[in-house]
Coordinates of C-alpha atoms in Angstrom, one line a residue:
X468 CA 1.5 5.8 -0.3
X469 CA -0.5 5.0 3.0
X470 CA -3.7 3.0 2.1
X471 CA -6.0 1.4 4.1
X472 CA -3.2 -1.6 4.6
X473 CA -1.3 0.5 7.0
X474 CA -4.1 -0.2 9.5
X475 CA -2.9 -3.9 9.6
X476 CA 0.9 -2.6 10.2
X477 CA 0.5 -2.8 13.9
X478 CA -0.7 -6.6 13.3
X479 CA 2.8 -6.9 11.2
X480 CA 4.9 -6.2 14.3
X481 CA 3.0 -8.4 16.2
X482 CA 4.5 -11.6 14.3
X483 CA 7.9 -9.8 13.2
X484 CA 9.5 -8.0 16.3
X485 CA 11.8 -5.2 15.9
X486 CA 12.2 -7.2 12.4
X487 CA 9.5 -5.5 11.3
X488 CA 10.6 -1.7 12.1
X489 CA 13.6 -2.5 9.9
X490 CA 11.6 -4.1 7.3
X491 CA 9.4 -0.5 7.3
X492 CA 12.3 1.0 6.3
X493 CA 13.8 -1.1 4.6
X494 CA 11.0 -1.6 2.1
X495 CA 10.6 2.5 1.6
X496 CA 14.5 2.7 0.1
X497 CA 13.4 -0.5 -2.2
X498 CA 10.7 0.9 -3.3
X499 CA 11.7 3.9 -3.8
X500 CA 15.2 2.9 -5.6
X501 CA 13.1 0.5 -8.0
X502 CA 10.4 3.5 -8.6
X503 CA 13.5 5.5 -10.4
X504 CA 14.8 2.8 -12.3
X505 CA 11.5 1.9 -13.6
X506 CA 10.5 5.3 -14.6
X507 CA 14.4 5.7 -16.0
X508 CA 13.6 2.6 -18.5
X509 CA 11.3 5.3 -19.6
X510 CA 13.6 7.9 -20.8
X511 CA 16.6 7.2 -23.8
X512 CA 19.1 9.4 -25.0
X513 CA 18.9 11.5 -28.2
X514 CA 21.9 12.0 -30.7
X515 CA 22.5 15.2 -28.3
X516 CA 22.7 13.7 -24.7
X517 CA 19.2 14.4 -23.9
X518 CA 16.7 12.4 -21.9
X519 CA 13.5 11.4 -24.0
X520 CA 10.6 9.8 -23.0
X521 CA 10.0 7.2 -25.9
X522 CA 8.0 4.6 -23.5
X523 CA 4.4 5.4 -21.5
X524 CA 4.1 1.9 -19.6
X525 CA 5.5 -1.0 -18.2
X526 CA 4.4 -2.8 -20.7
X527 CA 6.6 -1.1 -23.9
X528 CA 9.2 -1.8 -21.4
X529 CA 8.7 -5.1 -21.0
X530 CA 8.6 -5.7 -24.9
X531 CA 11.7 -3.2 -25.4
X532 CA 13.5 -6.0 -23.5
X533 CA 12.2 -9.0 -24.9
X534 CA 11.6 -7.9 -28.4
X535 CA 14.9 -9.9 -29.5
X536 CA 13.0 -13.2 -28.3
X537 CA 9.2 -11.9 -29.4
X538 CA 7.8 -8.6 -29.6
X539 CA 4.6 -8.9 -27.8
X540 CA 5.5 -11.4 -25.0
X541 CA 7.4 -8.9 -22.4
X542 CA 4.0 -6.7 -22.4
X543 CA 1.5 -10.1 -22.2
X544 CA 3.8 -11.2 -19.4
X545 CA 3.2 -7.9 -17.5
X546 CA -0.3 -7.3 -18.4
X547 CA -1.1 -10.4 -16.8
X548 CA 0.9 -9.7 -13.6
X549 CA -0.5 -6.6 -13.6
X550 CA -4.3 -7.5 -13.5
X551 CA -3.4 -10.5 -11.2
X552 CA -2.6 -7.8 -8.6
X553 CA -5.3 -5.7 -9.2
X554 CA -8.1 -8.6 -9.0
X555 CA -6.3 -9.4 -5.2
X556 CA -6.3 -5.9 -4.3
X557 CA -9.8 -5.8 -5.0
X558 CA -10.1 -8.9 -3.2
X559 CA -8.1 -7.7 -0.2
X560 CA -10.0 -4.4 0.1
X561 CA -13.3 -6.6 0.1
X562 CA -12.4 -8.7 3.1
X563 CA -11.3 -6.1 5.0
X564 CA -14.4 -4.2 4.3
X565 CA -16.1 -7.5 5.4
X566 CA -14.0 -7.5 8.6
X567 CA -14.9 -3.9 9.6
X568 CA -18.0 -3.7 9.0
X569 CA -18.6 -6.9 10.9
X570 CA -16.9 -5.3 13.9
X571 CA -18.6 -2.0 13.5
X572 CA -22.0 -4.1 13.6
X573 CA -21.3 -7.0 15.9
X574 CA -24.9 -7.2 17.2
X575 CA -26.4 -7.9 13.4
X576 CA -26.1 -11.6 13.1
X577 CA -24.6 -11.3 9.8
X578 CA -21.0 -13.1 9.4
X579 CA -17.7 -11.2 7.5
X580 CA -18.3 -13.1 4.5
X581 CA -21.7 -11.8 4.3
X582 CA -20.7 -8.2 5.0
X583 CA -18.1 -8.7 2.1
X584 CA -20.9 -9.7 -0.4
X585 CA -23.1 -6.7 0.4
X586 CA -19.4 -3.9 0.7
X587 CA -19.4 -5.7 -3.4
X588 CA -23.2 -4.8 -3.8
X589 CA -22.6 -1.6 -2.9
X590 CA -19.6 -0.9 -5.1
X591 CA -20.8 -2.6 -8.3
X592 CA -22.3 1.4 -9.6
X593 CA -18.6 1.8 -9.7
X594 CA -18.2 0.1 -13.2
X595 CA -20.3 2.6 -14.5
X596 CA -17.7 5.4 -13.9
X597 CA -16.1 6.0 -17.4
X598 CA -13.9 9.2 -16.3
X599 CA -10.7 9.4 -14.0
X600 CA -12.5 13.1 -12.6
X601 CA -14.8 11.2 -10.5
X602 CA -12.4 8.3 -9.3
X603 CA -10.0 11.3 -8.1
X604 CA -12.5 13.1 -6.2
X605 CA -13.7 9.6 -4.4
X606 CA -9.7 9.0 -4.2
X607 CA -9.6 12.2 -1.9
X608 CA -12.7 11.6 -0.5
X609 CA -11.1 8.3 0.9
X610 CA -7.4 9.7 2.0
X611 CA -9.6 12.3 3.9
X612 CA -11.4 9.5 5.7
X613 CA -8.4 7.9 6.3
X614 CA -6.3 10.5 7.6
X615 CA -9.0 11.0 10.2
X616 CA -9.1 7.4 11.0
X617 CA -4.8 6.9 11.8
X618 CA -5.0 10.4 13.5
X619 CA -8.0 9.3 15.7
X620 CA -6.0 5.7 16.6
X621 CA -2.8 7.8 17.4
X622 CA -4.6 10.5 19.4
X623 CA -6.1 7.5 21.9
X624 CA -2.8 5.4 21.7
X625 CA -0.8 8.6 23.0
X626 CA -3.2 8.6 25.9
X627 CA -2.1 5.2 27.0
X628 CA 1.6 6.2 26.9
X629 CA 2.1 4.9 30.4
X630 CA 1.4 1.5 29.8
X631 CA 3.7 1.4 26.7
X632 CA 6.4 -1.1 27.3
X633 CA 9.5 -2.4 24.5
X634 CA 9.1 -6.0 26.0
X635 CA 6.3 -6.5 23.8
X636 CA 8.5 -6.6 21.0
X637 CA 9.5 -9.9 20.0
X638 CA 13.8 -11.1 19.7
X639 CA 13.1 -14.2 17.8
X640 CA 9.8 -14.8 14.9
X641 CA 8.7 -18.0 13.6
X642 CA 9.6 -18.3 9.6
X643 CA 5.2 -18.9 8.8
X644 CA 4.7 -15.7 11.3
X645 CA 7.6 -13.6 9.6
X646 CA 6.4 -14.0 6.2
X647 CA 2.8 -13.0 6.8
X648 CA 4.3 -9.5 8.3
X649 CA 6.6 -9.3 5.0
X650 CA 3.2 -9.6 3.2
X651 CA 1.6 -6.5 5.0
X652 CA 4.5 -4.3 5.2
X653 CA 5.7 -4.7 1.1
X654 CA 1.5 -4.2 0.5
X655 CA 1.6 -1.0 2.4
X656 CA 4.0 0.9 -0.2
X657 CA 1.9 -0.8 -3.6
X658 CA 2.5 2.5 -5.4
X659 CA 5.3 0.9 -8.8
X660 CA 1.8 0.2 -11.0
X661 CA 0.7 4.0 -11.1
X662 CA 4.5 5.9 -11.3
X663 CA 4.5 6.3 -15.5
X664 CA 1.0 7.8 -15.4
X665 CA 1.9 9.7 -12.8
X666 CA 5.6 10.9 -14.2
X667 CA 4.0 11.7 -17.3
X668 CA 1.2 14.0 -15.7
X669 CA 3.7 16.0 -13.5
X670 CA 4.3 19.7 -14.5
X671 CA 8.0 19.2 -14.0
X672 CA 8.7 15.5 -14.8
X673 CA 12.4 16.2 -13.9
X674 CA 11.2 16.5 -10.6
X675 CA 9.9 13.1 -10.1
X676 CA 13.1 11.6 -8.2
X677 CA 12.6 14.4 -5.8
X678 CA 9.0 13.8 -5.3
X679 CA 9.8 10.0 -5.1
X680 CA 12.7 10.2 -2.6
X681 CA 10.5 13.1 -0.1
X682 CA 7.4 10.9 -0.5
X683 CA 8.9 8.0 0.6
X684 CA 10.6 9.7 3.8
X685 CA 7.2 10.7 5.3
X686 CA 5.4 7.7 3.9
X687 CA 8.0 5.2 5.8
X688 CA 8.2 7.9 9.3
X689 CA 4.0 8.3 9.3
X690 CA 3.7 4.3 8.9
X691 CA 6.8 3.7 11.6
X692 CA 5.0 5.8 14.1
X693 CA 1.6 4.7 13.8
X694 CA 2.5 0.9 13.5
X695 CA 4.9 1.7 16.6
X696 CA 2.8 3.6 18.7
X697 CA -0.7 1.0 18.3
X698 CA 1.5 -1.6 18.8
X699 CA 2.9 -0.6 21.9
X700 CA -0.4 0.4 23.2
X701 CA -2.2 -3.1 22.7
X702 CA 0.7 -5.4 22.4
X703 CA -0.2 -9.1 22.2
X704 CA -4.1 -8.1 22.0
X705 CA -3.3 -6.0 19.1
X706 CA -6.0 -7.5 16.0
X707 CA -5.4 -8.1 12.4
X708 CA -7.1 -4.1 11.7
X709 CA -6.5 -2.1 14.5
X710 CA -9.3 -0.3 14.5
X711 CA -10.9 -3.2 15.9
X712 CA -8.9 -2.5 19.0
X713 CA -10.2 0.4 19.7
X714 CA -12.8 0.5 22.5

C-alpha cells in the first residue's frame, strides 16, 4: 500500500494545496470501498444463504457481466486494461530509477535516460524467475529498503520543524497542475489488481474487509504525514522524488 510513489507525494502537494491532503484521504475511502465490492463480486449465495466463492479474478467477473452480450469479451476487455497498467508501472518505476540514480551519481556524465536503460539491464535476469517464493522475498527485501528510506526523510524533516510554515500551501491550483497531483496521489494506493489473489490466500478470508479497512487507515495517516511533513520542510523547492531534496 506504500510503494515507491509515495516519495513523489510531497511533489503532489506542491501543485494541489490543501487539495491534495483531502484528496489523500479521500482516495483511501475509494479505494478501499471499491476493494470490497470487487472482492464481493467474488462471492454468491448458495440455496442456504451462504457466501461462495465461485469467481478467482477480475476477469470471470468481467465475463459474468457481459456474458448476455458475449462470453469472452468482459475478460478481453480487462485483460487488456490490466496489462496496459502493468507495462506503465514498469515504465514509471524505470524512470524514476533513471531519475535517482542520476541524482545519486550527478558527477558521472551519464543523462536519466541513460541511467533508465542500464536500471532495465540490470533487471532483465528478472524474467527468468518462474516462482512467486523469490519475487516475495525481493518484495520484502524492497519494503525494507523503503521503510528505511521514508523514516530517514522524516527523521531530517522533523529536524527542520522550525522553519515549517502553512503559507506554503497553496488556496487556489491551476486545472494542468491539479491533475498531475490526482495522478500521484490515485498511483500511491495501486493495490485493486492483487486483492482476489490475495483474498483467496488469506487464512480467514472473512477477515478481508477488516484487513482492507485497518490497512487503508495507516496507509492514508503514514502517506498524510510524510507527504505533510517533506512538504513543509522544502516548500516551493520540494522536487518531483524527494529524496532528491535531501542534502
Amino acid at each position: 500500500f506504500q510503494g515507491i510513489f509515495v516519495l513523489g507525494l510531497p511533489y503532489a502537494l506542491l501543485y494541489s494545496g490543501y487539495s491534495g491532503l483531502f484528496l489523500i484521504i479521500l482516495a483511501a475511502a475509494l479505494c478501499c470501498y471499491t476493494g470490497k465490492i470487487l472482492i464481493a463480486c467474488l462471492y454468491e449465495e448458495n440455496e442456504d444463504g451462504q457466501l461462495i466463492r465461485v469467481r478467482d479474478t477480475y476477469e470471470d467477473i468481467a465475463n459474468a457481466c457481459c456474458k448476455k452480450l458475449s462470453p469472452k469479451l468482459g475478460g478481453i476487455v480487462v485483460n487488456v486494461t490490466q496489462v496496459t497498467e502493468l507495462i506503465m508501472t514498469c515504465i514509471l518505476y524505470l524512470v524514476v530509477s533513471g531519475n535517482l540514480l542520476s541524482h545519486s551519481f550527478p558527477y558521472v556524465p551519464m543523462t536519466e535516460k541513460t541511467w533508465s536503460v542500464i536500471a532495465f539491464v540490470t533487471l532483465l535476469p528478472c524474467v527468468f524467475i518462474k516462482t512467486l517464493k523469490i519475487v516475495s522475498k525481493l518484495s520484502q527485501l524492497c519494503s525494507l529498503v523503503h521503510f528505511i528510506i521514508i523514516l530517514v526523510v522524516m527523521t531530517y524533516c522533523l529536524t527542520q520543524i522550525h522553519q515549517w510554515s502553512w503559507a506554503k500551501f497553496r488556496l487556489s491550483v491551476e486545472f494542468e497542475d491539479f491533475l498531475v497531483s490526482v495522478g500521484v496521489i490515485i498511483f500511491s494506493y495501486t493495490s485493486q489488481i492483487f486483492l482476489p489473489t490475495l483474498e483467496g490466500n488469506m487464512k480467514n478470508p472473512e477477515e478481508f474487509r477488516c484487513m482492507l479497512n485497518w490497512t487503508h487507515f495507516f496507509a492514508c495517516v503514514l502517506k498524510t504525514t510524510f507527504a505533510l511533513t517533506a512538504f513543509l520542510t522544502w516548500g516551493e523547492e520540494t522536487k518531483e522524488v524527494i529524496t532528491d531534496n535531501l542534502p
